[in-house]
Amino acid sequence: MNFRRTFFCAGITLLCWSAPNWGYTAPLALTLPESIHLALTRSHAVKIAELDAAKASLEIKKNKSTYWPTVSMTHEQTQIEKSPKPEYGNYLTAKLPLSDGGRTKSLVMQSQEFYEGTADNLEHTKQQVTASTMLAYYNALQAKNREDLAKLAVENLTQHLTQIKLQDATKNDFKRNVQRTEAKLAQARQNYIRIHNERQLVTSQLISLLQLKPDQELTLSEIPGQSAPETLDLAIQAALRQRNDLKQARKEQNVAQWGIKVAASNKRPNVYLLFVASDLWLPEQYWYTTVSVSTNLFDAGRANIEVRQASLEEAKAQECLEQKIEKITQETREAFYYFQQADTAMKETAQFLGKATEDYETAIAEFQSEKANNEDVLNFYSILAEAKASNVNALYDYHKCRVKLLQATGMLPVSW
């Protein structure tokens, strides 16, 4: 009996020990390339663009199929009045287009241009998703570093408060120093809680973008920067050369130009070669061939109206292209200036941080030698904490502005 009880308890213990912890989600280590790959794989916008490109590819094949003959089979059953039995007929018809006024060729070229435009749109969509992922990744890293700084501030002030309490309690300013330091510590703790909540919010945005579990913890890693255009002229030239949405706009203009030729082909004659085999499987079966030429003699101006409509569509596409060029130029100009501004701010905050670090170290040394009071130490530490936060914000603002500049110039890679 004791043996059975012992065996049962051991089995339960082993089961509980080996069971997974369903309430715990292990942190997921994600590099930036992995995040981009995950976002591109799961993005609905990318999937929609891929489907549009696949559909456009099939349109090319559909238009090319017009070059080939069509073969149809017809069965007829006719009941003639006063005839005792119905009459049957089987017909095999083959139709080969010889000339359609260039309509098929124009449709093929138009669909080819449209397909290339959808391919450009796919690449543009991937760049948009890549940029959004990089910005979200940088925001999460920035929030983490700000939280680390806030946590470090709490630890440093806690350590400083401990040192204050070790001083001679009979001094006149002892109580005031303790109260002042405790107030600073309470403020630092509140700031840490606020920044911690902000980090959770920012990280949740990255998690949502990557379509991960809402409670998934992430471990992110710092990433090297990418080179950006050094001058505004180079940036604008790169944008007008590499932006995929601009390439798509040019393709749309080409599509509209081929649309004029498609509409004009309706005014030209169509020539077909017909082969017909009649009364199949009957003794009197026969076959014949026919060359058919058809053209419109009067259509109330319909063909001319279609050509005019296509010409207006081409003019509209030209205006859209010029508008796109102006918009891209302005976007690139703004992105470049913001990048320059962020670069200047990063350098200035780095200098400010170095000066604040020196001043704080000097204040600590003077406080330990009783040449400075506690208020001076707290003031210099506040300046140092502000300098660190400003430097972190400026650093990641620089990274994000660089991403936006690369996005504006079309130089942002979608694969790493």
CSV table of C-alpha atoms in Angstrom, one decimal, residues 75-340:
chain,number,residue,atom,x,y,z
A,75,HIS,CA,-24.4,20.8,-81.8
A,76,GLU,CA,-27.8,21.7,-83.2
A,77,GLN,CA,-31.1,19.9,-83.1
A,78,THR,CA,-33.8,21.4,-85.3
A,79,GLN,CA,-37.4,20.4,-85.6
A,80,ILE,CA,-38.9,21.5,-88.9
A,81,GLU,CA,-42.7,21.7,-89.3
A,82,LYS,CA,-44.3,18.6,-90.9
A,83,SER,CA,-41.0,16.8,-90.6
A,84,PRO,CA,-41.4,13.4,-88.9
A,85,LYS,CA,-37.9,13.6,-87.2
A,86,PRO,CA,-35.7,16.4,-86.0
A,87,GLU,CA,-32.6,17.3,-87.9
A,88,TYR,CA,-29.2,17.2,-86.2
A,89,GLY,CA,-26.0,19.1,-87.0
A,90,ASN,CA,-22.5,19.1,-85.6
A,91,TYR,CA,-20.1,21.9,-86.4
A,92,LEU,CA,-16.4,22.4,-85.7
A,93,THR,CA,-15.3,26.0,-86.1
A,94,ALA,CA,-11.7,27.3,-85.9
A,95,LYS,CA,-11.1,31.0,-85.9
A,96,LEU,CA,-7.6,32.5,-86.5
A,97,PRO,CA,-7.2,36.3,-86.2
A,98,LEU,CA,-5.0,37.7,-89.0
A,99,SER,CA,-5.3,41.4,-88.2
A,100,ASP,CA,-7.1,43.4,-85.6
A,101,GLY,CA,-5.7,46.8,-86.3
A,102,GLY,CA,-3.0,46.4,-83.7
A,103,ARG,CA,-5.4,46.0,-80.8
A,104,THR,CA,-3.9,42.8,-79.4
A,105,LYS,CA,-0.4,44.1,-79.6
A,106,SER,CA,-1.4,47.3,-77.8
A,107,LEU,CA,-3.3,45.3,-75.1
A,108,VAL,CA,-0.2,43.1,-74.6
A,109,MET,CA,2.1,46.1,-74.2
A,110,GLN,CA,-0.4,47.9,-72.0
A,111,SER,CA,-0.8,44.9,-69.7
A,112,GLN,CA,3.0,44.5,-69.6
A,113,GLU,CA,3.5,48.1,-68.5
A,114,PHE,CA,0.7,47.7,-65.9
A,115,TYR,CA,2.3,44.6,-64.6
A,116,GLU,CA,5.7,46.4,-64.2
A,117,GLY,CA,3.8,49.1,-62.4
A,118,THR,CA,2.3,46.6,-59.9
A,119,ALA,CA,5.8,45.2,-59.4
A,120,ASP,CA,7.0,48.7,-58.6
A,121,ASN,CA,4.1,49.2,-56.2
A,122,LEU,CA,5.0,45.9,-54.5
A,123,GLU,CA,8.6,47.1,-53.9
A,124,HIS,CA,7.2,50.5,-52.7
A,125,THR,CA,4.9,48.7,-50.3
A,126,LYS,CA,7.8,46.7,-48.9
A,127,GLN,CA,9.8,49.8,-48.4
A,128,GLN,CA,6.9,51.4,-46.5
A,129,VAL,CA,6.6,48.4,-44.3
A,130,THR,CA,10.3,48.3,-43.8
A,131,ALA,CA,10.4,51.9,-42.8
A,132,SER,CA,7.5,51.5,-40.4
A,133,THR,CA,9.2,48.5,-38.8
A,134,MET,CA,12.5,50.3,-38.4
A,135,LEU,CA,10.9,53.4,-36.9
A,136,ALA,CA,8.9,51.2,-34.4
A,137,TYR,CA,12.1,49.3,-33.6
A,138,TYR,CA,14.0,52.5,-32.9
A,139,ASN,CA,11.1,53.8,-30.8
A,140,ALA,CA,11.3,50.6,-28.7
A,141,LEU,CA,15.0,50.9,-28.3
A,142,GLN,CA,14.7,54.5,-27.4
A,143,ALA,CA,12.1,53.7,-24.8
A,144,LYS,CA,14.3,51.0,-23.3
A,145,ASN,CA,17.3,53.3,-23.0
A,146,ARG,CA,15.2,56.0,-21.4
A,147,GLU,CA,13.8,53.4,-18.9
A,148,ASP,CA,17.4,52.3,-18.2
A,149,LEU,CA,18.4,55.9,-17.5
A,150,ALA,CA,15.4,56.4,-15.2
A,151,LYS,CA,16.2,53.2,-13.3
A,152,LEU,CA,19.8,54.3,-13.0
A,153,ALA,CA,18.7,57.6,-11.6
A,154,VAL,CA,16.7,55.9,-8.9
A,155,GLU,CA,19.7,53.7,-8.0
A,156,ASN,CA,22.1,56.6,-7.9
A,157,LEU,CA,19.8,58.7,-5.8
A,158,THR,CA,19.1,55.8,-3.5
A,159,GLN,CA,22.9,55.4,-3.0
A,160,HIS,CA,23.3,59.1,-2.5
A,161,LEU,CA,20.6,59.1,0.2
A,162,THR,CA,22.4,56.3,2.0
A,163,GLN,CA,25.5,58.3,2.0
A,164,ILE,CA,23.6,61.4,3.3
A,165,LYS,CA,22.2,59.4,6.2
A,166,LEU,CA,25.7,58.2,7.2
A,167,GLN,CA,26.7,61.8,7.8
A,168,ASP,CA,26.7,63.4,11.2
A,169,ALA,CA,23.1,63.8,12.3
A,170,THR,CA,23.9,66.7,14.5
A,171,LYS,CA,24.7,69.0,11.6
A,172,ASN,CA,22.3,71.8,11.0
A,173,ASP,CA,21.6,70.9,7.4
A,174,PHE,CA,21.4,67.1,8.0
A,175,LYS,CA,17.6,66.9,8.1
A,176,ARG,CA,17.1,69.3,5.2
A,177,ASN,CA,19.6,67.3,3.1
A,178,VAL,CA,17.8,64.0,3.9
A,179,GLN,CA,14.4,65.5,3.1
A,180,ARG,CA,15.6,67.1,-0.1
A,181,THR,CA,17.2,63.9,-1.3
A,182,GLU,CA,14.2,61.9,-0.5
A,183,ALA,CA,12.0,64.3,-2.5
A,184,LYS,CA,14.3,63.9,-5.4
A,185,LEU,CA,14.3,60.2,-5.1
A,186,ALA,CA,10.4,60.1,-5.0
A,187,GLN,CA,10.4,62.3,-8.1
A,188,ALA,CA,12.8,59.9,-9.8
A,189,ARG,CA,10.7,56.9,-8.9
A,190,GLN,CA,7.6,58.6,-10.3
A,191,ASN,CA,9.5,59.4,-13.5
A,192,TYR,CA,10.7,55.8,-13.8
A,193,ILE,CA,7.1,54.5,-13.5
A,194,ARG,CA,5.9,57.0,-16.2
A,195,ILE,CA,8.8,56.0,-18.6
A,196,HIS,CA,8.2,52.3,-17.9
A,197,ASN,CA,4.6,52.7,-18.9
A,198,GLU,CA,5.6,54.6,-22.0
A,199,ARG,CA,8.0,51.9,-22.9
A,200,GLN,CA,5.3,49.2,-22.6
A,201,LEU,CA,3.1,51.3,-24.9
A,202,VAL,CA,5.8,51.8,-27.5
A,203,THR,CA,6.8,48.1,-27.4
A,204,SER,CA,3.2,47.1,-27.9
A,205,GLN,CA,3.1,49.1,-31.1
A,206,LEU,CA,6.1,47.1,-32.4
A,207,ILE,CA,4.4,43.8,-31.2
A,208,SER,CA,1.2,44.8,-33.0
A,209,LEU,CA,3.1,45.6,-36.2
A,210,LEU,CA,4.9,42.2,-36.1
A,211,GLN,CA,1.6,40.5,-35.3
A,212,LEU,CA,3.0,38.8,-32.2
A,213,LYS,CA,1.2,37.8,-29.0
A,214,PRO,CA,0.1,40.9,-27.0
A,215,ASP,CA,2.0,39.8,-23.9
A,216,GLN,CA,5.2,38.9,-25.8
A,217,GLU,CA,8.3,40.3,-24.3
A,218,LEU,CA,11.0,41.4,-26.7
A,219,THR,CA,14.8,41.6,-26.4
A,220,LEU,CA,16.1,44.1,-28.9
A,221,SER,CA,19.7,44.8,-30.0
A,222,GLU,CA,21.4,47.9,-31.1
A,223,ILE,CA,22.0,48.2,-34.8
A,224,PRO,CA,24.6,49.9,-37.0
A,225,GLY,CA,23.6,52.9,-39.0
A,226,GLN,CA,23.4,53.2,-42.8
A,227,SER,CA,25.0,55.9,-45.0
A,228,ALA,CA,22.7,58.6,-46.2
A,229,PRO,CA,23.1,61.2,-49.1
A,230,GLU,CA,25.6,63.9,-48.1
A,231,THR,CA,24.0,66.8,-50.1
A,232,LEU,CA,20.5,67.8,-50.9
A,233,ASP,CA,21.1,67.6,-54.7
A,234,LEU,CA,22.3,64.0,-54.3
A,235,ALA,CA,19.3,63.1,-52.2
A,236,ILE,CA,16.8,64.6,-54.8
A,237,GLN,CA,18.6,62.9,-57.7
A,238,ALA,CA,18.5,59.5,-55.8
A,239,ALA,CA,14.8,60.0,-55.0
A,240,LEU,CA,13.8,60.8,-58.7
A,241,ARG,CA,15.9,57.8,-59.8
A,242,GLN,CA,15.0,55.2,-57.2
A,243,ARG,CA,11.5,55.9,-55.7
A,244,ASN,CA,9.3,53.0,-56.7
A,245,ASP,CA,6.1,54.9,-56.5
A,246,LEU,CA,7.6,57.4,-59.1
A,247,LYS,CA,8.5,54.4,-61.3
A,248,GLN,CA,4.9,53.2,-61.0
A,249,ALA,CA,3.6,56.7,-62.0
A,250,ARG,CA,5.7,56.6,-65.1
A,251,LYS,CA,4.4,53.1,-65.9
A,252,GLU,CA,0.8,54.4,-65.5
A,253,GLN,CA,1.5,57.1,-68.0
A,254,ASN,CA,2.8,54.4,-70.4
A,255,VAL,CA,-0.4,52.4,-69.8
A,256,ALA,CA,-2.4,55.4,-70.7
A,257,GLN,CA,-0.4,56.0,-73.9
A,258,TRP,CA,-1.0,52.4,-75.0
A,259,GLY,CA,-4.7,52.9,-74.1
A,260,ILE,CA,-4.9,55.5,-76.9
A,261,LYS,CA,-3.6,52.9,-79.4
A,262,VAL,CA,-6.1,50.3,-78.1
A,263,ALA,CA,-8.9,52.8,-78.6
A,264,ALA,CA,-7.7,53.8,-82.1
A,265,SER,CA,-7.6,50.1,-83.2
A,266,ASN,CA,-11.4,50.0,-83.0
A,267,LYS,CA,-11.4,52.3,-86.1
A,268,ARG,CA,-9.5,49.7,-88.2
A,269,PRO,CA,-10.8,46.6,-89.9
A,270,ASN,CA,-10.6,43.1,-88.4
A,271,VAL,CA,-9.5,40.1,-90.5
A,272,TYR,CA,-10.1,36.5,-89.5
A,273,LEU,CA,-9.6,33.1,-91.1
A,274,LEU,CA,-12.4,30.7,-90.4
A,275,PHE,CA,-12.4,26.9,-90.9
A,276,VAL,CA,-15.7,25.2,-90.5
A,277,ALA,CA,-16.5,21.5,-90.6
A,278,SER,CA,-20.2,20.7,-90.9
A,279,ASP,CA,-22.4,17.7,-90.4
A,280,LEU,CA,-19.7,15.8,-88.6
A,281,TRP,CA,-20.1,12.0,-88.4
A,282,LEU,CA,-22.7,12.1,-91.2
A,283,PRO,CA,-22.2,10.8,-94.8
A,284,GLU,CA,-22.8,14.4,-96.2
A,285,GLN,CA,-20.2,16.1,-94.0
A,286,TYR,CA,-18.2,18.9,-95.6
A,287,TRP,CA,-15.9,21.7,-94.6
A,288,TYR,CA,-15.0,25.2,-95.9
A,289,THR,CA,-12.7,28.1,-95.1
A,290,THR,CA,-13.5,31.7,-95.1
A,291,VAL,CA,-11.5,34.9,-94.9
A,292,SER,CA,-13.7,37.5,-93.0
A,293,VAL,CA,-13.0,41.2,-93.1
A,294,SER,CA,-15.2,43.5,-90.9
A,295,THR,CA,-15.1,47.2,-90.2
A,296,ASN,CA,-17.3,49.8,-88.8
A,297,LEU,CA,-18.9,52.1,-91.3
A,298,PHE,CA,-20.9,54.1,-88.8
A,299,ASP,CA,-20.9,54.0,-85.0
A,300,ALA,CA,-22.2,57.5,-84.2
A,301,GLY,CA,-18.7,58.7,-83.3
A,302,ARG,CA,-18.2,56.1,-80.6
A,303,ALA,CA,-14.7,55.2,-81.7
A,304,ASN,CA,-13.6,58.8,-81.9
A,305,ILE,CA,-15.0,59.4,-78.4
A,306,GLU,CA,-13.1,56.4,-77.0
A,307,VAL,CA,-9.8,57.8,-78.5
A,308,ARG,CA,-10.6,61.2,-77.0
A,309,GLN,CA,-11.3,59.6,-73.6
A,310,ALA,CA,-8.0,57.7,-73.8
A,311,SER,CA,-6.1,60.9,-74.7
A,312,LEU,CA,-7.6,62.7,-71.7
A,313,GLU,CA,-6.6,59.8,-69.5
A,314,GLU,CA,-3.0,60.1,-70.8
A,315,ALA,CA,-3.0,63.8,-70.1
A,316,LYS,CA,-4.3,63.1,-66.6
A,317,ALA,CA,-1.5,60.5,-66.1
A,318,GLN,CA,1.0,63.1,-67.2
A,319,GLU,CA,-0.3,65.6,-64.6
A,320,CYS,CA,-0.2,62.9,-61.9
A,321,LEU,CA,3.4,62.2,-62.8
A,322,GLU,CA,4.5,65.8,-62.6
A,323,GLN,CA,2.6,66.1,-59.3
A,324,LYS,CA,4.3,63.0,-58.0
A,325,ILE,CA,7.7,64.5,-58.9
A,326,GLU,CA,7.0,67.7,-57.1
A,327,LYS,CA,5.7,65.8,-54.0
A,328,ILE,CA,8.8,63.5,-53.9
A,329,THR,CA,11.1,66.5,-54.3
A,330,GLN,CA,9.5,68.3,-51.4
A,331,GLU,CA,9.4,65.2,-49.2
A,332,THR,CA,13.1,64.6,-49.9
A,333,ARG,CA,14.0,68.2,-49.1
A,334,GLU,CA,12.1,68.1,-45.8
A,335,ALA,CA,13.6,64.8,-44.8
A,336,PHE,CA,17.1,66.0,-45.6
A,337,TYR,CA,16.7,69.2,-43.6
A,338,TYR,CA,15.3,67.2,-40.6
A,339,PHE,CA,18.2,64.8,-40.9
A,340,GLN,CA,20.7,67.7,-40.8
